[in-house]
Amino acid sequence: MEAINKKKTIVITGGAGGIGTACAKVLKDHKLVITDYSNDAVDEAVKSLTKEGYDAVGIACDITKKDDVVKLMKFSLNQGDFGGIIHTAGVSGSGQKPKNVFNIDLVGTDIVIDEFYKIATKNSVLVLFSSIMGHTIPPNEEYDAALLNPQKEDSFSTIAKFVNDDADMMYNFAKRGVLLLLKENAFRIGQKGARIVSVSPGVIMTPMGLKAAEEHADRINKMIELTPLGKTGTPKDIAEVVKFLISDKANFITGSDILIDGGILTSLLKEGKE
C-alpha cells in the first residue's frame, strides 16, 4: 500500500504582496506560513486564504533583522515538516533610498538563506527572487566580493561607489547579488539533500507594476515592444513556475536561475551592445 504524502510547510515571505499571494494560491496542498513586514497585512492575507479553504498561518517579519528571521524560522518549524521557503519579499528602486534597497533585497536574502539553511532537510527547497535586471550587471571582482558578503560592514560602501546614489541601479546590483548567493550556496545546501533555486521575473503586472504602468506608460510600452512575446506577465505566471520548482518534478534542479520574462532579457542585452 502506498504511503500517504504528509503535508509540508511552505514559508512565503512578502506573502501579502502580489506575487507572494499568487504563490500561496497555487499551493493549496501545503501548510502555508505567510509573512510580511506589516502585522495588519499578514493578518488580512491569512484571513483571506483561510476563508478560501487554505491551511495558513502568519507572522510579521522584518527580513533585514536577523532576530526577526530567526523568530520566523522557529515559528515555521513549529508548524510541521519544513518543505521550503519562497522568498518573494523585496522592493524596487522606485521611491527608495539605495541603502534600503540594498538592505531589503540583498542583506535580507542573505539572512534568510543563512537561517533557513539551518532547518533545510532532504527535499526541502529555497526559492529566491532575482530579476532580469540582475543579469544586466557584468561581473566585477571588486563589487562581486561585496555582493557575496552583504552583511559585512563595508559592503554597502563598496557597492555604493558604482551606483551613483541611484536606487534603481542599486536594485540591479542587489539582484545580481542574489544570483551570486544562489550559486555560492548551492553546494552546502545540496550536502543536506536540499535545493536552492531562483527566478528572474520580467515585466509583471502586480499591483505595483500596474501603478508603474499608469505613471510611466511610455516606459512600459517600450518594454512590451522589446519583449518577444509582446505582452507583460502576471503574478500567476510566476507562481506556476515556483510551484513546479518546489515540487518533486524539479528534484534535479538546483543552483539555477529561471528566467520568466517573455524573452525580454535577450532584447535588453542586445540593445545594450548597440
Coordinates of C-alpha atoms in Angstrom, one line a residue:
M1 CA 0.0 0.0 0.0
E2 CA 1.4 3.4 -1.0
A3 CA 2.2 5.8 1.9
I4 CA 0.1 9.0 2.1
N5 CA 2.2 12.1 1.5
K6 CA 2.5 14.2 4.6
K7 CA 1.6 17.9 4.1
K8 CA 4.8 20.0 4.1
T9 CA 5.1 23.6 5.5
I10 CA 6.0 26.3 2.9
V11 CA 7.0 29.7 4.1
I12 CA 6.2 32.7 1.8
T13 CA 8.0 36.0 2.5
G14 CA 6.3 39.0 1.0
G15 CA 3.2 36.8 1.3
A16 CA 0.8 39.7 1.4
G17 CA 2.1 41.1 -1.9
G18 CA 1.1 40.4 -5.4
I19 CA 3.5 37.6 -6.3
G20 CA 3.6 36.2 -2.8
T21 CA -0.2 35.9 -2.7
A22 CA -0.2 34.3 -6.2
C23 CA 2.3 31.7 -5.0
A24 CA 0.1 31.0 -2.0
K25 CA -3.0 30.5 -4.2
V26 CA -1.3 27.7 -6.2
L27 CA -0.2 25.8 -3.1
K28 CA -3.4 24.6 -1.5
D29 CA -1.9 21.1 -0.8
H30 CA 0.6 22.6 1.7
K31 CA 0.6 24.2 5.1
L32 CA 1.4 27.9 4.4
V33 CA 3.3 30.3 6.7
I34 CA 2.6 33.8 5.4
T35 CA 5.0 36.5 6.4
D36 CA 5.4 40.2 5.5
Y37 CA 6.6 43.4 7.1
S38 CA 3.2 44.6 8.4
N39 CA 1.2 42.7 11.0
D40 CA -2.1 44.0 9.5
A41 CA -1.2 42.9 6.0
V42 CA -0.2 39.4 7.3
D43 CA -3.5 39.1 9.2
E44 CA -5.5 40.2 6.2
A45 CA -3.7 37.7 3.9
V46 CA -4.1 34.8 6.3
K47 CA -7.8 35.7 6.9
S48 CA -8.5 35.7 3.1
L49 CA -6.6 32.5 2.5
T50 CA -8.3 30.7 5.4
K51 CA -11.7 31.8 4.2
E52 CA -10.9 30.1 0.8
G53 CA -10.0 26.8 2.5
Y54 CA -6.2 27.2 2.7
D55 CA -4.3 25.9 5.7
A56 CA -2.5 29.2 6.5
V57 CA -0.9 30.9 9.5
G58 CA 1.1 34.1 9.7
I59 CA 3.7 36.1 11.5
A60 CA 5.2 39.5 10.7
C61 CA 8.9 39.7 10.0
D62 CA 11.4 42.4 9.1
I63 CA 13.8 40.3 6.9
T64 CA 16.6 42.8 7.4
K65 CA 16.8 41.9 11.1
K66 CA 18.4 38.6 12.0
D67 CA 16.4 38.2 15.2
D68 CA 13.2 38.6 13.3
V69 CA 14.2 36.0 10.7
V70 CA 15.3 33.6 13.5
K71 CA 11.8 34.0 15.0
L72 CA 10.2 33.3 11.6
M73 CA 12.4 30.2 11.2
K74 CA 11.4 28.8 14.6
F75 CA 7.7 29.6 14.1
S76 CA 7.8 27.8 10.7
L77 CA 9.5 24.8 12.2
N78 CA 6.7 24.6 14.8
Q79 CA 4.1 24.2 12.1
G80 CA 5.3 20.8 11.0
D81 CA 7.7 19.3 8.4
F82 CA 9.6 22.1 6.7
G83 CA 9.2 21.9 2.9
G84 CA 10.7 25.1 1.8
I85 CA 10.7 28.9 1.6
I86 CA 9.6 31.1 -1.2
H87 CA 11.4 34.4 -0.6
T88 CA 9.4 37.0 -2.7
A89 CA 9.9 39.9 -0.2
G90 CA 11.7 42.9 -1.7
V91 CA 11.4 46.4 -3.0
S92 CA 12.0 48.1 -6.3
G93 CA 14.2 51.2 -6.6
S94 CA 11.1 53.5 -7.0
G95 CA 10.8 55.9 -4.1
Q96 CA 13.5 54.2 -2.1
K97 CA 17.0 55.1 -0.9
P98 CA 19.8 52.9 -2.2
K99 CA 20.6 51.7 1.3
N100 CA 17.0 50.5 1.8
V101 CA 17.1 48.6 -1.5
F102 CA 20.5 47.0 -0.5
N103 CA 19.3 46.0 2.9
I104 CA 15.9 44.6 1.9
D105 CA 16.8 43.0 -1.4
L106 CA 20.2 41.6 -0.7
V107 CA 21.1 41.7 3.1
G108 CA 17.6 40.3 3.8
T109 CA 18.1 37.5 1.3
D110 CA 21.5 36.6 2.8
I111 CA 20.0 36.4 6.3
V112 CA 17.1 34.3 5.1
I113 CA 19.4 31.8 3.4
D114 CA 21.6 31.5 6.5
E115 CA 18.8 30.9 8.9
F116 CA 16.7 28.6 6.7
Y117 CA 19.8 26.6 5.8
K118 CA 19.8 25.5 9.5
I119 CA 16.4 23.7 9.1
A120 CA 16.8 22.6 5.4
T121 CA 16.4 18.9 5.2
K122 CA 16.3 16.3 2.4
N123 CA 13.9 17.5 -0.5
S124 CA 13.3 21.0 1.0
V125 CA 13.7 23.9 -1.3
L126 CA 14.7 27.6 -1.0
V127 CA 13.3 29.7 -3.8
L128 CA 15.0 33.2 -4.2
F129 CA 13.8 36.1 -6.3
S130 CA 16.2 37.8 -8.5
S131 CA 15.3 39.9 -11.6
I132 CA 16.1 40.2 -15.3
M133 CA 17.9 43.4 -14.2
G134 CA 20.4 41.4 -12.1
H135 CA 21.5 39.8 -15.4
T136 CA 22.4 43.2 -16.9
I137 CA 25.2 43.9 -14.4
P138 CA 28.5 42.4 -15.7
P139 CA 31.0 40.6 -13.4
N140 CA 33.5 42.7 -11.5
E141 CA 35.9 41.4 -8.9
E142 CA 35.5 44.3 -6.5
Y143 CA 31.8 44.7 -6.3
D144 CA 31.1 40.9 -6.7
A145 CA 33.1 40.3 -3.5
A146 CA 30.9 42.8 -1.6
L147 CA 27.7 41.4 -3.2
L148 CA 28.6 37.9 -2.0
N149 CA 29.1 39.2 1.6
P150 CA 26.4 41.9 2.0
Q151 CA 26.4 41.6 5.8
K152 CA 30.0 42.8 6.0
E153 CA 30.4 46.3 7.4
D154 CA 32.0 47.8 4.3
S155 CA 29.9 46.0 1.6
F156 CA 27.4 48.7 1.1
S157 CA 30.0 51.5 0.8
T158 CA 31.9 49.4 -1.8
I159 CA 28.8 48.9 -4.0
A160 CA 27.6 52.5 -3.5
K161 CA 30.7 53.7 -5.5
F162 CA 29.2 52.0 -8.6
V163 CA 25.6 53.1 -8.3
N164 CA 25.9 57.0 -8.1
D165 CA 23.1 57.2 -5.4
D166 CA 20.7 55.7 -7.9
A167 CA 18.2 53.4 -6.1
D168 CA 17.2 51.7 -9.4
M169 CA 20.8 50.9 -10.2
M170 CA 21.2 49.6 -6.7
Y171 CA 18.3 47.3 -7.3
N172 CA 20.1 45.9 -10.4
F173 CA 23.2 45.3 -8.3
A174 CA 21.3 43.7 -5.4
K175 CA 19.6 41.3 -7.8
R176 CA 23.0 40.3 -9.3
G177 CA 24.0 39.7 -5.7
V178 CA 21.0 37.3 -5.3
L179 CA 22.3 35.4 -8.3
L180 CA 25.7 35.2 -6.8
L181 CA 24.4 34.0 -3.4
L182 CA 22.4 31.3 -5.3
K183 CA 25.5 29.8 -6.8
E184 CA 27.5 30.2 -3.7
N185 CA 25.1 28.3 -1.5
A186 CA 24.1 25.5 -3.9
F187 CA 26.8 23.1 -2.7
R188 CA 26.4 23.5 1.1
I189 CA 22.6 23.2 0.8
G190 CA 23.0 20.3 -1.5
Q191 CA 25.0 18.5 1.2
K192 CA 21.8 18.4 3.2
G193 CA 19.8 16.9 0.3
A194 CA 18.1 20.2 -0.2
R195 CA 17.9 22.5 -3.2
I196 CA 18.2 26.3 -3.8
V197 CA 16.9 28.0 -7.0
S198 CA 15.9 31.4 -8.1
V199 CA 13.5 33.0 -10.5
S200 CA 14.1 36.2 -12.5
P201 CA 10.8 37.9 -13.5
G202 CA 10.5 40.3 -16.4
V203 CA 7.7 42.9 -16.5
I204 CA 5.0 41.5 -14.3
M205 CA 1.7 43.3 -13.7
T206 CA 1.5 43.2 -9.9
P207 CA -0.4 46.0 -8.2
M208 CA 2.9 47.8 -8.0
G209 CA 3.5 47.1 -11.7
L210 CA 0.1 48.4 -12.7
K211 CA 0.8 51.6 -10.8
A212 CA 4.1 52.0 -12.6
A213 CA 2.4 51.4 -15.9
E214 CA 0.0 54.2 -15.2
E215 CA 2.8 56.6 -14.1
H216 CA 5.3 55.6 -16.8
A217 CA 3.2 54.4 -19.7
D218 CA 5.8 55.1 -22.4
R219 CA 8.5 53.1 -20.5
I220 CA 6.2 50.1 -20.0
N221 CA 5.1 50.3 -23.7
K222 CA 8.8 50.3 -24.7
M223 CA 9.4 47.2 -22.5
I224 CA 6.5 45.4 -24.2
E225 CA 7.9 46.3 -27.6
L226 CA 11.2 44.7 -26.5
T227 CA 9.5 41.5 -25.3
P228 CA 9.4 38.8 -27.9
L229 CA 6.0 37.6 -26.7
G230 CA 4.7 41.2 -26.9
K231 CA 3.0 41.2 -23.6
T232 CA 3.6 41.6 -19.8
G233 CA 3.5 38.7 -17.4
T234 CA 1.1 38.1 -14.5
P235 CA 1.8 37.0 -10.9
K236 CA 0.2 33.7 -11.7
D237 CA 2.8 33.1 -14.5
I238 CA 5.5 33.4 -11.7
A239 CA 3.5 31.3 -9.2
E240 CA 3.1 28.3 -11.6
V241 CA 6.9 28.1 -12.2
V242 CA 7.5 28.4 -8.5
K243 CA 5.0 25.6 -7.8
F244 CA 7.0 23.4 -10.2
L245 CA 10.3 24.3 -8.7
I246 CA 9.3 23.3 -5.1
S247 CA 7.8 20.1 -6.4
D248 CA 9.4 16.7 -6.7
K249 CA 9.2 17.2 -10.5
A250 CA 12.1 19.6 -10.2
N251 CA 14.2 17.4 -7.8
F252 CA 17.3 17.6 -10.0
I253 CA 17.3 21.4 -10.4
T254 CA 19.5 23.4 -8.0
G255 CA 21.8 26.4 -8.3
S256 CA 19.8 27.5 -11.3
D257 CA 18.0 30.8 -12.1
I258 CA 14.9 30.5 -14.2
L259 CA 14.0 33.5 -16.4
I260 CA 10.3 34.2 -16.5
D261 CA 10.4 37.3 -18.8
G262 CA 8.7 36.6 -22.1
G263 CA 12.2 36.7 -23.6
I264 CA 12.9 40.4 -22.9
L265 CA 16.4 39.9 -21.4
T266 CA 17.8 38.8 -24.7
S267 CA 16.5 42.1 -26.2
L268 CA 17.8 44.2 -23.4
L269 CA 21.3 42.7 -23.6
K270 CA 21.3 43.1 -27.4
E271 CA 20.2 46.8 -27.1
G272 CA 22.8 47.5 -24.5
K273 CA 25.5 46.4 -27.0
E274 CA 24.3 48.6 -29.8

